[in-house]
Short mmCIF file of C-alpha atoms and ligand atoms in Angstrom, two decimals:
data_model
loop_
_atom_site.label_atom_id
_atom_site.label_comp_id
_atom_site.label_asym_id
_atom_site.label_seq_id
_atom_site.Cartn_x
_atom_site.Cartn_y
_atom_site.Cartn_z
CA MET A 1 28.21 81.95 -65.43
CA THR A 2 31.38 82.65 -63.56
CA ASP A 3 34.57 84.62 -64.29
CA ILE A 4 36.43 81.37 -64.01
CA LYS A 5 38.16 79.86 -67.05
CA ASN A 6 41.31 78.13 -65.83
CA VAL A 7 41.06 75.67 -62.98
CA THR A 8 43.93 73.88 -61.26
CA VAL A 9 43.21 70.75 -59.25
CA LEU A 10 45.86 69.74 -56.69
CA GLY A 11 45.98 65.99 -56.09
CA THR A 12 44.66 63.50 -58.64
CA GLY A 13 43.64 60.67 -56.28
CA VAL A 14 40.12 59.29 -55.86
CA LEU A 15 38.40 62.66 -55.61
CA GLY A 16 40.89 65.01 -57.28
CA SER A 17 40.74 63.01 -60.51
CA GLN A 18 36.94 63.15 -60.51
CA ILE A 19 36.87 66.90 -59.78
CA ALA A 20 39.45 67.63 -62.49
CA TYR A 21 37.66 65.52 -65.04
CA ALA A 22 34.16 66.88 -64.24
CA THR A 23 35.54 70.41 -64.59
CA ALA A 24 37.21 69.68 -67.94
CA TYR A 25 34.10 67.82 -69.14
CA ALA A 26 32.09 70.99 -68.46
CA GLY A 27 34.39 72.99 -70.76
CA PHE A 28 36.96 74.56 -68.42
CA ASP A 29 40.70 74.30 -69.02
CA VAL A 30 42.19 72.22 -66.23
CA VAL A 31 45.70 71.74 -64.93
CA ALA A 32 46.02 68.51 -62.93
CA TYR A 33 48.82 68.68 -60.37
CA ASP A 34 50.35 65.75 -58.51
CA ILE A 35 53.62 65.19 -56.70
CA ASP A 36 55.64 63.42 -59.41
CA ASP A 37 55.51 61.82 -62.84
CA ALA A 38 54.52 58.43 -61.42
CA ALA A 39 51.47 59.99 -59.71
CA LEU A 40 50.61 61.80 -62.95
CA ALA A 41 50.85 58.54 -64.89
CA THR A 42 48.31 57.06 -62.46
CA ALA A 43 46.19 60.17 -62.98
CA ARG A 44 46.12 59.58 -66.74
CA GLU A 45 44.85 56.05 -66.12
CA ARG A 46 42.16 57.39 -63.78
CA PHE A 47 41.07 59.95 -66.41
CA ASP A 48 40.91 57.25 -69.11
CA ARG A 49 38.65 55.19 -66.85
CA LEU A 50 36.49 58.24 -66.19
CA VAL A 51 36.04 58.76 -69.95
CA THR A 52 34.75 55.17 -70.20
CA THR A 53 32.51 55.66 -67.17
CA TYR A 54 31.05 58.91 -68.51
CA GLU A 55 30.43 57.32 -71.92
CA ALA A 56 28.52 54.52 -70.20
CA GLU A 57 26.71 56.47 -67.48
CA VAL A 58 26.37 60.13 -68.47
CA GLU A 59 23.80 61.07 -71.07
CA GLY A 60 25.35 62.77 -74.11
CA ALA A 61 28.94 61.90 -73.16
CA GLY A 62 29.22 59.32 -75.93
CA ASP A 63 29.31 61.72 -78.91
CA GLY A 64 32.96 62.64 -78.43
CA LYS A 65 32.16 64.91 -75.48
CA ALA A 66 33.87 62.71 -72.89
CA LYS A 67 37.07 62.53 -74.96
CA ALA A 68 36.97 66.29 -75.62
CA GLY A 69 36.97 66.79 -71.85
CA LEU A 70 40.11 64.72 -71.51
CA ALA A 71 41.86 66.90 -74.10
CA ARG A 72 41.27 70.00 -71.93
CA ILE A 73 43.41 68.57 -69.10
CA SER A 74 47.12 69.35 -68.89
CA TYR A 75 49.53 67.94 -66.31
CA SER A 76 52.09 69.34 -63.91
CA ALA A 77 54.28 68.09 -61.06
CA ASP A 78 55.29 71.65 -60.08
CA VAL A 79 52.87 73.55 -57.81
CA ALA A 80 54.04 77.05 -58.79
CA GLU A 81 53.83 76.23 -62.50
CA ALA A 82 50.44 74.54 -62.04
CA VAL A 83 48.75 77.55 -60.43
CA LYS A 84 50.35 80.42 -62.35
CA ASP A 85 47.32 81.06 -64.63
CA ALA A 86 44.61 79.68 -62.34
CA ASP A 87 41.36 81.54 -61.71
CA LEU A 88 40.41 78.82 -59.24
CA VAL A 89 42.53 76.25 -57.40
CA ILE A 90 40.73 73.22 -55.93
CA GLU A 91 42.82 71.22 -53.48
CA ALA A 92 42.26 67.47 -53.00
CA VAL A 93 45.57 66.41 -51.44
CA PRO A 94 45.65 63.88 -48.54
CA GLU A 95 43.56 64.61 -45.45
CA SER A 96 46.44 65.80 -43.26
CA LEU A 97 46.68 69.24 -41.72
CA ASP A 98 50.44 69.38 -42.33
CA VAL A 99 50.12 68.42 -46.00
CA LYS A 100 47.25 70.90 -46.51
CA ARG A 101 49.14 73.74 -44.81
CA ALA A 102 52.36 73.11 -46.74
CA THR A 103 50.48 72.86 -50.04
CA TRP A 104 48.48 76.04 -49.50
CA GLN A 105 51.52 78.01 -48.47
CA GLN A 106 53.18 77.13 -51.78
CA VAL A 107 50.01 78.00 -53.69
CA GLY A 108 49.54 81.29 -51.87
CA GLU A 109 53.05 82.37 -52.81
CA ALA A 110 52.72 81.42 -56.48
CA ALA A 111 49.12 82.11 -57.56
CA PRO A 112 47.96 85.40 -59.14
CA GLU A 113 46.11 87.85 -56.87
CA ARG A 114 42.75 87.14 -58.51
CA THR A 115 42.87 83.40 -57.85
CA ILE A 116 40.18 81.80 -55.68
CA PHE A 117 41.21 78.94 -53.41
CA ALA A 118 39.01 75.98 -52.45
CA THR A 119 39.64 72.85 -50.40
CA ASN A 120 37.79 69.56 -50.79
CA SER A 121 38.66 68.47 -47.23
CA SER A 122 36.05 66.15 -45.66
CA THR A 123 36.92 66.39 -41.97
CA LEU A 124 39.13 69.46 -41.48
CA LEU A 125 37.54 72.89 -41.22
CA PRO A 126 38.75 75.50 -43.70
CA SER A 127 39.57 77.85 -40.80
CA ASP A 128 42.06 75.21 -39.54
CA PHE A 129 44.42 76.11 -42.39
CA MET A 130 43.06 79.29 -44.04
CA GLU A 131 45.99 81.38 -42.77
CA ALA A 132 48.46 79.18 -44.68
CA THR A 133 46.94 80.47 -47.93
CA GLY A 134 48.04 84.05 -47.16
CA ARG A 135 44.59 85.23 -48.33
CA PRO A 136 41.81 83.76 -46.18
CA ASP A 137 39.27 86.15 -47.77
CA ARG A 138 39.64 84.23 -51.05
CA PHE A 139 39.52 80.76 -49.47
CA LEU A 140 36.65 78.37 -48.69
CA ALA A 141 35.65 74.72 -48.81
CA LEU A 142 34.09 73.16 -51.91
CA HIS A 143 33.28 69.61 -50.89
CA PHE A 144 32.36 66.98 -53.45
CA ALA A 145 30.96 63.48 -52.91
CA ASN A 146 32.57 60.37 -54.35
CA ARG A 147 31.26 59.54 -57.88
CA VAL A 148 30.69 63.20 -58.74
CA TRP A 149 28.89 62.43 -62.00
CA VAL A 150 26.02 60.77 -60.08
CA GLN A 151 26.29 61.91 -56.46
CA ASN A 152 26.63 65.51 -57.60
CA THR A 153 26.30 67.59 -54.46
CA ALA A 154 28.96 70.26 -53.93
CA GLU A 155 28.89 71.70 -50.43
CA VAL A 156 30.16 75.29 -50.36
CA MET A 157 31.33 76.39 -46.91
CA GLY A 158 33.27 79.56 -46.13
CA THR A 159 34.90 80.77 -42.96
CA ALA A 160 34.10 84.02 -41.14
CA LYS A 161 36.80 85.60 -43.34
CA THR A 162 35.57 84.43 -46.76
CA ASP A 163 34.56 87.29 -49.06
CA PRO A 164 30.84 86.86 -49.97
CA ALA A 165 31.65 87.62 -53.63
CA VAL A 166 34.15 84.74 -53.66
CA TYR A 167 31.52 82.48 -52.10
CA ALA A 168 28.96 83.45 -54.76
CA THR A 169 31.47 82.82 -57.56
CA VAL A 170 32.20 79.34 -56.25
CA VAL A 171 28.48 78.53 -55.96
CA ALA A 172 28.05 79.58 -59.61
CA PHE A 173 31.11 77.55 -60.62
CA ALA A 174 29.77 74.44 -58.89
CA ARG A 175 26.54 74.80 -60.84
CA ALA A 176 28.48 75.38 -64.08
CA ILE A 177 30.23 72.01 -63.73
CA GLY A 178 26.96 70.15 -63.24
CA MET A 179 26.91 69.99 -59.45
CA VAL A 180 24.03 70.89 -57.17
CA PRO A 181 25.55 73.57 -54.91
CA ILE A 182 24.72 73.11 -51.24
CA GLU A 183 25.13 76.45 -49.50
CA VAL A 184 26.45 75.87 -45.97
CA LYS A 185 26.10 79.20 -44.18
CA LYS A 186 28.62 78.69 -41.38
CA GLU A 187 31.44 76.32 -40.57
CA GLN A 188 30.17 72.91 -39.55
CA PRO A 189 32.27 69.74 -39.17
CA GLY A 190 30.78 67.22 -41.61
CA TYR A 191 29.01 69.92 -43.63
CA VAL A 192 25.27 69.13 -44.14
CA LEU A 193 25.52 65.61 -45.52
CA ASN A 194 27.75 63.95 -42.94
CA SER A 195 26.08 65.89 -40.10
CA LEU A 196 22.95 63.95 -41.07
CA LEU A 197 24.44 60.69 -42.24
CA VAL A 198 27.01 59.87 -39.55
CA PRO A 199 24.51 59.93 -36.63
CA LEU A 200 22.09 57.76 -38.65
CA LEU A 201 24.79 55.19 -39.42
CA ASN A 202 26.06 55.22 -35.82
CA ALA A 203 22.54 54.65 -34.50
CA ALA A 204 22.01 51.76 -36.92
CA ALA A 205 25.33 50.20 -35.88
CA ALA A 206 24.37 50.50 -32.18
CA LEU A 207 20.95 48.88 -32.72
CA TRP A 208 22.64 45.94 -34.44
CA VAL A 209 25.66 45.55 -32.13
CA ASN A 210 23.39 45.70 -29.05
CA GLY A 211 21.14 42.99 -30.49
CA VAL A 212 18.05 45.20 -30.70
CA ALA A 213 17.26 44.28 -34.30
CA ASP A 214 18.94 42.57 -37.23
CA VAL A 215 20.37 44.30 -40.28
CA GLU A 216 17.43 43.54 -42.57
CA THR A 217 14.89 44.75 -39.99
CA ILE A 218 16.73 48.01 -39.36
CA ASP A 219 17.00 48.72 -43.09
CA LYS A 220 13.40 47.72 -43.78
CA THR A 221 12.15 50.02 -41.02
CA TRP A 222 14.02 53.00 -42.42
CA ARG A 223 12.89 52.31 -46.00
CA ILE A 224 9.20 51.72 -45.30
CA ALA A 225 8.70 54.35 -42.64
CA THR A 226 10.54 57.20 -44.37
CA GLY A 227 10.26 56.28 -48.04
CA ALA A 228 14.05 56.31 -48.36
CA PRO A 229 15.37 54.01 -51.11
CA MET A 230 18.11 52.51 -48.92
CA GLY A 231 18.52 51.57 -45.28
CA PRO A 232 21.65 52.38 -43.28
CA PHE A 233 23.36 49.02 -43.85
CA GLN A 234 22.77 49.31 -47.59
CA ILE A 235 24.47 52.69 -47.30
CA PHE A 236 27.41 51.08 -45.45
CA ASP A 237 27.74 48.68 -48.38
CA VAL A 238 27.88 51.58 -50.85
CA ILE A 239 30.44 53.55 -48.81
CA GLY A 240 32.61 50.47 -48.24
CA MET A 241 33.79 49.23 -44.86
CA VAL A 242 37.13 51.00 -44.47
CA THR A 243 35.97 54.55 -43.78
CA PRO A 244 33.24 53.49 -41.29
CA TYR A 245 35.84 51.23 -39.61
CA ASN A 246 38.27 54.14 -39.21
CA ILE A 247 35.56 56.43 -37.83
CA SER A 248 34.20 53.83 -35.36
CA LYS A 249 37.67 52.76 -34.24
CA GLY A 250 38.49 56.38 -33.33
CA SER A 251 35.31 56.77 -31.23
CA ASP A 252 35.30 56.79 -27.40
CA ASP A 253 31.99 54.92 -27.39
CA PRO A 254 32.43 51.19 -26.54
CA THR A 255 29.52 50.24 -28.83
CA GLN A 256 31.19 51.96 -31.79
CA GLN A 257 34.48 50.27 -30.92
CA LYS A 258 32.75 46.89 -30.90
CA PHE A 259 31.25 47.74 -34.30
CA ALA A 260 34.77 48.55 -35.57
CA GLU A 261 36.02 45.14 -34.34
CA ILE A 262 33.21 43.36 -36.17
CA LEU A 263 33.80 45.36 -39.35
CA LYS A 264 37.48 44.38 -39.26
CA ARG A 265 37.09 40.70 -38.34
CA ASP A 266 33.96 39.72 -40.27
CA PHE A 267 34.14 42.07 -43.25
CA ILE A 268 37.47 43.76 -44.07
CA ASP A 269 39.64 40.72 -43.22
CA GLN A 270 37.27 38.50 -45.25
CA GLY A 271 37.47 40.79 -48.31
CA LYS A 272 33.81 41.77 -47.85
CA LEU A 273 34.05 45.47 -48.61
CA GLY A 274 30.49 46.10 -49.73
CA VAL A 275 29.11 46.76 -53.21
CA ALA A 276 32.61 47.26 -54.68
CA SER A 277 33.72 43.72 -53.74
CA GLY A 278 30.33 42.07 -54.40
CA GLU A 279 29.56 41.36 -50.75
CA GLY A 280 29.09 43.30 -47.53
CA PHE A 281 26.03 43.23 -45.29
CA TYR A 282 24.27 42.00 -48.43
CA SER A 283 25.43 39.94 -51.41
CA TYR A 284 25.64 41.64 -54.81
CA ALA A 285 26.62 38.57 -56.82
CA GLY A 286 25.21 39.00 -60.33
P1 NAD B 1 43.81 60.13 -52.36
O1 NAD B 1 44.80 59.60 -51.41
O2 NAD B 1 43.09 59.20 -53.29
O3 NAD B 1 44.53 61.24 -53.28
C1 NAD B 1 45.43 62.21 -52.80
C2 NAD B 1 46.31 62.66 -53.96
O4 NAD B 1 47.07 63.78 -53.53
C3 NAD B 1 47.28 61.59 -54.43
O5 NAD B 1 47.20 61.48 -55.84
C4 NAD B 1 48.63 62.14 -53.98
O6 NAD B 1 49.70 61.75 -54.82
C5 NAD B 1 48.37 63.63 -54.06
N1 NAD B 1 49.24 64.58 -53.37
C6 NAD B 1 49.36 65.86 -53.73
N2 NAD B 1 50.18 66.51 -52.93
C7 NAD B 1 50.62 65.63 -52.04
C8 NAD B 1 51.54 65.73 -50.95
N3 NAD B 1 52.14 66.86 -50.63
N4 NAD B 1 51.77 64.61 -50.25
C9 NAD B 1 51.18 63.45 -50.56
N5 NAD B 1 50.30 63.33 -51.59
C10 NAD B 1 50.03 64.41 -52.31
O7 NAD B 1 42.78 60.97 -51.51
P2 NAD B 1 41.24 61.35 -51.83
O8 NAD B 1 40.35 60.29 -51.31
O9 NAD B 1 41.13 61.79 -53.23
O10 NAD B 1 41.07 62.58 -50.84
C11 NAD B 1 41.63 63.84 -51.14
C12 NAD B 1 40.87 64.92 -50.38
O11 NAD B 1 39.51 64.85 -50.78
C13 NAD B 1 40.89 64.75 -48.86
O12 NAD B 1 40.92 66.03 -48.27
C14 NAD B 1 39.56 64.06 -48.56
O13 NAD B 1 39.07 64.38 -47.28
C15 NAD B 1 38.68 64.68 -49.63
N6 NAD B 1 37.49 63.90 -49.98
C16 NAD B 1 37.57 62.55 -50.25
C17 NAD B 1 36.43 61.82 -50.57
C18 NAD B 1 36.47 60.34 -50.89
O14 NAD B 1 35.40 59.71 -50.94
N7 NAD B 1 37.63 59.73 -51.14
C19 NAD B 1 35.18 62.49 -50.65
C20 NAD B 1 35.14 63.87 -50.43
C21 NAD B 1 36.30 64.56 -50.08
#
């Protein structure tokens, strides 16, 4: 086990709410921070939905355990107050370097010396803003995947300045909250998962956009030949269209830009967002 008892999660959006709840569910005391009372009211609704989800999808959560987790969460709209007793702070505020830097500066000034700092950033490297924390040796990335109760990888990635003892504590913490820790040994944009997944999805998009093969054929090839349960377009449907659209639109590659145009025109603008909306590359009606 770890020396960690009190955990503060900064940001209670899509991922922050899941991280905070998973941590409380595992028995830790959690302070959930967000910018104001309105954001915290939304957080409470997210946590209530997570209780229902856990009761339905997580074995053993039904015997009062999911509700007991909820009771271990307290709420704060004041960063300094939120981190004052924290052993570990996990940050899941918006993916903006300015917001991350400003947030970590406030945390670094207010948190006790012992506190460990972790960011859930998907696309920024921890070294991009480690100095803002004032203690880069106690800072690293702890990167969760959406739907943490099922897709339970937690990628742990330090910088050249991260203290190995801090790294080991965070690996143990990840395990203690039911995640499978993925030890990333050096800084890598996209960690392990997206370093593998993004090139696969880009290649699938290019095969389709260039008319080499249709969606079903590309997916079938990947499933049969590798034994994978899903092909790349089934994965697009699970991720939803908006993130792939943003990534492809930002690419210099004309094929990826064409893919972005198609995603916008034929999917996003038609309300076809994938599994979540019932239709994407495939139909999920019923
Ligand atoms: P989100 O927009 O759903 O949530 C962000 C939360 O941060 C909001 O509740 C917002 O009110 C709050 N917040 C706190 N401080 C803020 C400030 N100073 N300014 C504005 N808002 C502030 O975002 P998300 O999808 O949960 O992503 C959060 C982080 O987690 C990002 O770094 C993202 O890269 C990472 N992440 C997201 C996913 C995902 O699938 N959504 C997966 C892994 C990692």
